[in-house]
């Protein structure tokens, strides 16, 4: 029950008891601020009716917040086995609502978790956040019932996800995300909130899959290929990157650069040029 979770010792105290330290090789930056973890958890849509998959719970700060916010079920995926003593105590206090899988989230088959639908909520490790997001976008495009993603990234990455054509941070993440979902930055998180303190600021992004958009996309992988190609040389005109194309056929002159193309234009080019 919620009161059993709330009665657990502070996360920092449980870490000291277990001799647990953040590990650089896992990109770990732990969030202890209860106001922030609670705010993130309360941002997850339909948390009381849709199971939540959390990636990288670490010492369970956010995990506890999700349970205390009324999560019907949380499946936590953690690569670092040394967190087991802490996570097992949270499992015991969760009244059966929390289960933990010790594995690399990049290797886990999410469709095999036995969940018909789920939300994802995570304070993502900086070193794998982008790779995980692209994988989840691919799953959404292929019909996986991911209802929402509430994710913490470096602020610069958050801006790259939510930017629009012509923006400084506009790139392939914005294109891929906007073609199948609606995204926005919910709030910023200062680096002082983490242990250890990272050099960069962070932000929480929410991504909600959009069924109408998904129905118009035939192959997100092809769009990923063409965005990588054009944004890989973002200062060059597109006619210099992909020659011998009748650009007028697509309402273009060929003198545009990748940053000027709308997500819909990328989808059109991918469908016809690849």
mmCIF file of C-alpha atoms in Angstrom:
data_model
loop_
_atom_site.group_PDB
_atom_site.id
_atom_site.type_symbol
_atom_site.label_atom_id
_atom_site.label_comp_id
_atom_site.label_asym_id
_atom_site.label_seq_id
_atom_site.Cartn_x
_atom_site.Cartn_y
_atom_site.Cartn_z
ATOM 1 C CA UNK A 1 0.000 0.000 0.000
ATOM 2 C CA UNK A 2 1.005 3.630 -0.472
ATOM 3 C CA UNK A 3 1.572 4.195 3.255
ATOM 4 C CA UNK A 4 4.076 1.315 3.373
ATOM 5 C CA UNK A 5 6.083 2.912 0.548
ATOM 6 C CA UNK A 6 5.978 6.346 2.173
ATOM 7 C CA UNK A 7 7.207 4.872 5.459
ATOM 8 C CA UNK A 8 10.441 3.571 3.903
ATOM 9 C CA UNK A 9 13.651 5.358 4.948
ATOM 10 C CA UNK A 10 14.877 8.220 2.725
ATOM 11 C CA UNK A 11 16.575 7.088 -0.485
ATOM 12 C CA UNK A 12 19.900 8.607 0.576
ATOM 13 C CA UNK A 13 19.791 6.666 3.853
ATOM 14 C CA UNK A 14 19.030 3.388 2.074
ATOM 15 C CA UNK A 15 21.945 4.028 -0.259
ATOM 16 C CA UNK A 16 24.312 4.576 2.649
ATOM 17 C CA UNK A 17 23.122 1.374 4.309
ATOM 18 C CA UNK A 18 23.847 -0.594 1.129
ATOM 19 C CA UNK A 19 27.074 1.231 0.279
ATOM 20 C CA UNK A 20 25.568 2.195 -3.086
ATOM 21 C CA UNK A 21 27.280 4.892 -5.162
ATOM 22 C CA UNK A 22 26.270 6.307 -8.581
ATOM 23 C CA UNK A 23 28.231 4.555 -11.336
ATOM 24 C CA UNK A 24 29.700 6.592 -14.147
ATOM 25 C CA UNK A 25 29.695 3.648 -16.582
ATOM 26 C CA UNK A 26 25.891 3.472 -16.319
ATOM 27 C CA UNK A 27 25.451 7.230 -16.710
ATOM 28 C CA UNK A 28 23.799 7.365 -13.290
ATOM 29 C CA UNK A 29 22.680 10.686 -11.819
ATOM 30 C CA UNK A 30 20.232 10.047 -8.991
ATOM 31 C CA UNK A 31 17.329 12.354 -8.206
ATOM 32 C CA UNK A 32 16.517 12.634 -4.501
ATOM 33 C CA UNK A 33 14.248 15.691 -4.472
ATOM 34 C CA UNK A 34 10.812 14.402 -3.399
ATOM 35 C CA UNK A 35 9.028 17.433 -4.827
ATOM 36 C CA UNK A 36 10.535 16.772 -8.270
ATOM 37 C CA UNK A 37 10.030 13.004 -8.302
ATOM 38 C CA UNK A 38 6.447 13.531 -7.160
ATOM 39 C CA UNK A 39 5.871 16.132 -9.858
ATOM 40 C CA UNK A 40 7.194 13.782 -12.546
ATOM 41 C CA UNK A 41 5.062 10.889 -11.307
ATOM 42 C CA UNK A 42 1.905 12.996 -11.172
ATOM 43 C CA UNK A 43 2.547 14.048 -14.791
ATOM 44 C CA UNK A 44 2.053 10.483 -16.088
ATOM 45 C CA UNK A 45 -1.407 10.320 -17.710
ATOM 46 C CA UNK A 46 -3.857 7.714 -16.382
ATOM 47 C CA UNK A 47 -1.309 6.370 -13.918
ATOM 48 C CA UNK A 48 -4.029 4.597 -11.955
ATOM 49 C CA UNK A 49 -5.325 2.628 -14.954
ATOM 50 C CA UNK A 50 -2.319 2.156 -17.276
ATOM 51 C CA UNK A 51 0.777 0.160 -16.166
ATOM 52 C CA UNK A 52 4.032 2.119 -16.075
ATOM 53 C CA UNK A 53 7.394 0.851 -17.318
ATOM 54 C CA UNK A 54 10.301 2.638 -15.662
ATOM 55 C CA UNK A 55 13.816 2.425 -17.072
ATOM 56 C CA UNK A 56 16.802 2.861 -14.788
ATOM 57 C CA UNK A 57 15.131 3.154 -11.368
ATOM 58 C CA UNK A 58 18.488 3.097 -9.574
ATOM 59 C CA UNK A 59 17.783 3.499 -5.824
ATOM 60 C CA UNK A 60 14.049 3.854 -6.573
ATOM 61 C CA UNK A 61 13.467 7.561 -5.938
ATOM 62 C CA UNK A 62 11.136 7.951 -8.918
ATOM 63 C CA UNK A 63 9.806 4.411 -8.458
ATOM 64 C CA UNK A 64 8.563 5.289 -4.996
ATOM 65 C CA UNK A 65 6.993 8.491 -6.317
ATOM 66 C CA UNK A 66 5.120 6.528 -9.006
ATOM 67 C CA UNK A 67 3.733 4.113 -6.407
ATOM 68 C CA UNK A 68 2.769 6.949 -4.063
ATOM 69 C CA UNK A 69 1.029 8.714 -6.967
ATOM 70 C CA UNK A 70 -1.274 5.711 -7.249
ATOM 71 C CA UNK A 71 0.320 3.691 -10.062
ATOM 72 C CA UNK A 72 -1.706 0.537 -10.652
ATOM 73 C CA UNK A 73 1.474 -1.331 -11.618
ATOM 74 C CA UNK A 74 5.129 -0.471 -12.199
ATOM 75 C CA UNK A 75 7.604 -2.649 -14.101
ATOM 76 C CA UNK A 76 11.122 -1.356 -13.468
ATOM 77 C CA UNK A 77 14.046 -2.320 -15.713
ATOM 78 C CA UNK A 78 17.462 -1.883 -14.109
ATOM 79 C CA UNK A 79 20.879 -2.795 -15.485
ATOM 80 C CA UNK A 80 22.779 -2.270 -12.216
ATOM 81 C CA UNK A 81 22.323 -5.382 -10.038
ATOM 82 C CA UNK A 82 23.882 -3.637 -7.013
ATOM 83 C CA UNK A 83 20.604 -1.724 -6.570
ATOM 84 C CA UNK A 84 18.781 -4.982 -5.747
ATOM 85 C CA UNK A 85 18.855 -4.602 -1.923
ATOM 86 C CA UNK A 86 17.050 -1.261 -2.191
ATOM 87 C CA UNK A 87 14.655 -2.245 -4.953
ATOM 88 C CA UNK A 88 13.695 -5.451 -3.144
ATOM 89 C CA UNK A 89 12.594 -3.409 -0.115
ATOM 90 C CA UNK A 90 10.422 -1.216 -2.321
ATOM 91 C CA UNK A 91 8.943 -4.324 -3.973
ATOM 92 C CA UNK A 92 8.074 -5.690 -0.528
ATOM 93 C CA UNK A 93 6.314 -2.444 0.380
ATOM 94 C CA UNK A 94 4.461 -2.100 -2.918
ATOM 95 C CA UNK A 95 1.553 -4.471 -2.219
ATOM 96 C CA UNK A 96 2.329 -6.388 -5.402
ATOM 97 C CA UNK A 97 2.323 -3.317 -7.640
ATOM 98 C CA UNK A 98 6.070 -3.307 -8.404
ATOM 99 C CA UNK A 99 8.169 -5.866 -10.239
ATOM 100 C CA UNK A 100 11.827 -5.471 -11.227
ATOM 101 C CA UNK A 101 13.675 -6.870 -14.237
ATOM 102 C CA UNK A 102 17.469 -6.773 -13.997
ATOM 103 C CA UNK A 103 18.540 -6.377 -17.601
ATOM 104 C CA UNK A 104 19.723 -3.828 -20.153
ATOM 105 C CA UNK A 105 16.697 -1.841 -21.404
ATOM 106 C CA UNK A 106 18.296 -1.700 -24.853
ATOM 107 C CA UNK A 107 18.014 -5.490 -25.045
ATOM 108 C CA UNK A 108 14.653 -6.029 -23.356
ATOM 109 C CA UNK A 109 11.759 -6.997 -25.611
ATOM 110 C CA UNK A 110 9.083 -4.650 -24.263
ATOM 111 C CA UNK A 111 6.374 -6.470 -26.213
ATOM 112 C CA UNK A 112 7.183 -9.578 -24.151
ATOM 113 C CA UNK A 113 6.436 -7.900 -20.819
ATOM 114 C CA UNK A 114 2.866 -9.156 -20.949
ATOM 115 C CA UNK A 115 1.336 -5.668 -20.995
ATOM 116 C CA UNK A 116 -1.419 -4.919 -23.503
ATOM 117 C CA UNK A 117 -0.712 -1.225 -23.061
ATOM 118 C CA UNK A 118 1.661 0.805 -20.929
ATOM 119 C CA UNK A 119 3.175 4.194 -20.234
ATOM 120 C CA UNK A 120 6.907 4.829 -19.949
ATOM 121 C CA UNK A 121 8.351 7.072 -17.253
ATOM 122 C CA UNK A 122 12.079 7.427 -16.660
ATOM 123 C CA UNK A 123 14.959 9.561 -15.551
ATOM 124 C CA UNK A 124 16.979 8.277 -18.481
ATOM 125 C CA UNK A 125 20.720 7.671 -18.276
ATOM 126 C CA UNK A 126 22.320 10.411 -20.379
ATOM 127 C CA UNK A 127 24.412 7.949 -22.376
ATOM 128 C CA UNK A 128 21.524 5.890 -23.823
ATOM 129 C CA UNK A 129 18.496 8.201 -23.696
ATOM 130 C CA UNK A 130 18.393 9.065 -27.397
ATOM 131 C CA UNK A 131 18.856 5.453 -28.500
ATOM 132 C CA UNK A 132 16.062 4.299 -26.219
ATOM 133 C CA UNK A 133 13.713 7.026 -27.467
ATOM 134 C CA UNK A 134 14.233 6.145 -31.134
ATOM 135 C CA UNK A 135 13.555 2.495 -30.333
ATOM 136 C CA UNK A 136 10.305 3.406 -28.567
ATOM 137 C CA UNK A 137 9.223 5.614 -31.469
ATOM 138 C CA UNK A 138 9.780 2.667 -33.803
ATOM 139 C CA UNK A 139 7.641 0.468 -31.543
ATOM 140 C CA UNK A 140 4.846 3.061 -31.540
ATOM 141 C CA UNK A 141 4.986 3.300 -35.342
ATOM 142 C CA UNK A 142 4.620 -0.493 -35.527
ATOM 143 C CA UNK A 143 1.524 -0.519 -33.351
ATOM 144 C CA UNK A 144 2.897 -1.094 -29.846
ATOM 145 C CA UNK A 145 0.415 0.345 -27.373
ATOM 146 C CA UNK A 146 2.670 2.841 -25.612
ATOM 147 C CA UNK A 147 0.169 5.378 -24.307
ATOM 148 C CA UNK A 148 2.589 8.049 -23.138
ATOM 149 C CA UNK A 149 6.259 8.739 -22.467
ATOM 150 C CA UNK A 150 7.262 11.037 -19.606
ATOM 151 C CA UNK A 151 11.036 11.264 -19.796
ATOM 152 C CA UNK A 152 13.871 13.296 -18.353
ATOM 153 C CA UNK A 153 16.675 14.276 -20.739
ATOM 154 C CA UNK A 154 19.484 16.766 -20.895
ATOM 155 C CA UNK A 155 17.729 20.044 -21.688
ATOM 156 C CA UNK A 156 19.438 20.315 -25.065
ATOM 157 C CA UNK A 157 18.097 16.884 -26.037
ATOM 158 C CA UNK A 158 14.640 17.892 -24.809
ATOM 159 C CA UNK A 159 14.763 20.915 -27.097
ATOM 160 C CA UNK A 160 15.861 18.734 -30.012
ATOM 161 C CA UNK A 161 12.800 16.519 -29.460
ATOM 162 C CA UNK A 162 10.262 19.365 -29.273
ATOM 163 C CA UNK A 163 11.701 21.874 -31.786
ATOM 164 C CA UNK A 164 10.127 22.962 -35.070
ATOM 165 C CA UNK A 165 11.541 23.608 -38.588
ATOM 166 C CA UNK A 166 13.929 26.534 -38.569
ATOM 167 C CA UNK A 167 14.664 26.265 -34.846
ATOM 168 C CA UNK A 168 18.276 26.008 -33.757
ATOM 169 C CA UNK A 169 17.784 22.529 -32.303
ATOM 170 C CA UNK A 170 15.591 21.137 -35.098
ATOM 171 C CA UNK A 171 16.850 17.755 -36.280
ATOM 172 C CA UNK A 172 15.984 14.112 -36.748
ATOM 173 C CA UNK A 173 14.623 13.618 -33.210
ATOM 174 C CA UNK A 174 12.065 16.374 -33.767
ATOM 175 C CA UNK A 175 11.112 14.974 -37.174
ATOM 176 C CA UNK A 176 10.652 11.392 -35.996
ATOM 177 C CA UNK A 177 8.757 12.404 -32.874
ATOM 178 C CA UNK A 178 6.420 14.917 -34.471
ATOM 179 C CA UNK A 179 5.405 12.504 -37.256
ATOM 180 C CA UNK A 180 3.824 10.052 -34.809
ATOM 181 C CA UNK A 181 3.222 11.996 -31.591
ATOM 182 C CA UNK A 182 2.658 15.308 -29.847
ATOM 183 C CA UNK A 183 5.469 16.444 -27.562
ATOM 184 C CA UNK A 184 6.196 19.251 -25.128
ATOM 185 C CA UNK A 185 8.607 20.190 -22.371
ATOM 186 C CA UNK A 186 6.748 19.995 -19.050
ATOM 187 C CA UNK A 187 9.363 21.678 -16.861
ATOM 188 C CA UNK A 188 13.086 22.177 -16.348
ATOM 189 C CA UNK A 189 15.133 20.411 -13.673
ATOM 190 C CA UNK A 190 18.282 22.116 -12.326
ATOM 191 C CA UNK A 191 21.522 20.160 -12.161
ATOM 192 C CA UNK A 192 21.631 20.847 -8.418
ATOM 193 C CA UNK A 193 18.799 18.341 -7.958
ATOM 194 C CA UNK A 194 21.038 15.377 -8.879
ATOM 195 C CA UNK A 195 23.716 13.317 -7.174
ATOM 196 C CA UNK A 196 26.324 13.528 -8.550
ATOM 197 C CA UNK A 197 25.643 16.957 -10.006
ATOM 198 C CA UNK A 198 25.892 16.827 -13.844
ATOM 199 C CA UNK A 199 27.382 19.735 -15.772
ATOM 200 C CA UNK A 200 24.197 20.230 -17.800
ATOM 201 C CA UNK A 201 20.600 21.169 -16.995
ATOM 202 C CA UNK A 202 17.755 18.727 -17.579
ATOM 203 C CA UNK A 203 14.110 18.860 -18.593
ATOM 204 C CA UNK A 204 11.106 16.554 -18.464
ATOM 205 C CA UNK A 205 9.501 15.882 -21.836
ATOM 206 C CA UNK A 206 6.101 14.330 -22.410
ATOM 207 C CA UNK A 207 5.341 12.527 -25.663
ATOM 208 C CA UNK A 208 1.794 11.390 -26.469
ATOM 209 C CA UNK A 209 1.366 9.106 -29.518
ATOM 210 C CA UNK A 210 -1.146 10.453 -32.031
ATOM 211 C CA UNK A 211 -3.174 7.769 -33.841
ATOM 212 C CA UNK A 212 -4.045 10.045 -36.785
ATOM 213 C CA UNK A 213 -0.383 10.847 -37.397
ATOM 214 C CA UNK A 214 0.686 7.211 -37.041
ATOM 215 C CA UNK A 215 -1.871 6.129 -39.648
ATOM 216 C CA UNK A 216 -0.208 8.404 -42.226
ATOM 217 C CA UNK A 217 3.284 6.947 -41.765
ATOM 218 C CA UNK A 218 4.169 3.824 -43.724
ATOM 219 C CA UNK A 219 7.802 3.303 -42.682
ATOM 220 C CA UNK A 220 9.481 5.282 -39.911
ATOM 221 C CA UNK A 221 12.781 3.470 -40.571
ATOM 222 C CA UNK A 222 13.021 5.029 -44.021
ATOM 223 C CA UNK A 223 12.334 8.454 -42.546
ATOM 224 C CA UNK A 224 15.075 7.858 -40.003
ATOM 225 C CA UNK A 225 17.465 6.997 -42.846
ATOM 226 C CA UNK A 226 16.764 10.146 -44.837
ATOM 227 C CA UNK A 227 16.887 12.409 -41.781
ATOM 228 C CA UNK A 228 20.279 10.942 -40.856
ATOM 229 C CA UNK A 229 21.496 11.561 -44.404
ATOM 230 C CA UNK A 230 20.270 15.137 -44.740
ATOM 231 C CA UNK A 231 20.948 16.321 -41.195
ATOM 232 C CA UNK A 232 24.358 14.647 -41.381
ATOM 233 C CA UNK A 233 25.310 17.472 -43.748
ATOM 234 C CA UNK A 234 22.861 20.072 -42.473
ATOM 235 C CA UNK A 235 24.749 23.068 -43.906
ATOM 236 C CA UNK A 236 24.615 21.731 -47.458
ATOM 237 C CA UNK A 237 21.729 22.248 -49.876
ATOM 238 C CA UNK A 238 19.657 19.098 -50.266
ATOM 239 C CA UNK A 239 20.409 18.932 -54.007
ATOM 240 C CA UNK A 240 24.085 18.615 -53.131
ATOM 241 C CA UNK A 241 23.407 15.673 -50.822
ATOM 242 C CA UNK A 242 20.928 13.774 -52.994
ATOM 243 C CA UNK A 243 21.609 14.579 -56.680
ATOM 244 C CA UNK A 244 19.484 13.948 -59.762
ATOM 245 C CA UNK A 245 16.123 14.573 -58.108
ATOM 246 C CA UNK A 246 13.240 16.556 -59.583
ATOM 247 C CA UNK A 247 12.748 18.672 -56.488
ATOM 248 C CA UNK A 248 9.851 20.639 -57.992
ATOM 249 C CA UNK A 249 7.858 17.421 -57.870
ATOM 250 C CA UNK A 250 7.926 17.760 -54.084
ATOM 251 C CA UNK A 251 7.316 21.501 -53.981
ATOM 252 C CA UNK A 252 11.006 22.243 -53.432
ATOM 253 C CA UNK A 253 13.821 23.952 -55.342
ATOM 254 C CA UNK A 254 16.690 21.807 -54.074
ATOM 255 C CA UNK A 255 18.377 24.817 -52.494
ATOM 256 C CA UNK A 256 16.749 24.130 -49.133
ATOM 257 C CA UNK A 257 18.684 22.717 -46.208
ATOM 258 C CA UNK A 258 17.486 19.975 -43.893
ATOM 259 C CA UNK A 259 16.574 22.466 -41.162
ATOM 260 C CA UNK A 260 14.051 24.104 -43.544
ATOM 261 C CA UNK A 261 12.101 20.915 -44.339
ATOM 262 C CA UNK A 262 8.909 20.055 -42.476
ATOM 263 C CA UNK A 263 8.487 16.577 -40.952
ATOM 264 C CA UNK A 264 5.816 15.874 -43.565
ATOM 265 C CA UNK A 265 8.293 16.701 -46.333
ATOM 266 C CA UNK A 266 10.816 14.268 -44.861
ATOM 267 C CA UNK A 267 8.106 11.584 -44.873
ATOM 268 C CA UNK A 268 7.270 12.346 -48.515
ATOM 269 C CA UNK A 269 10.914 12.217 -49.584
ATOM 270 C CA UNK A 270 11.522 8.977 -47.688
ATOM 271 C CA UNK A 271 8.545 7.325 -49.363
ATOM 272 C CA UNK A 272 9.640 8.309 -52.846
ATOM 273 C CA UNK A 273 13.439 8.427 -52.773
ATOM 274 C CA UNK A 274 14.302 5.346 -50.692
#
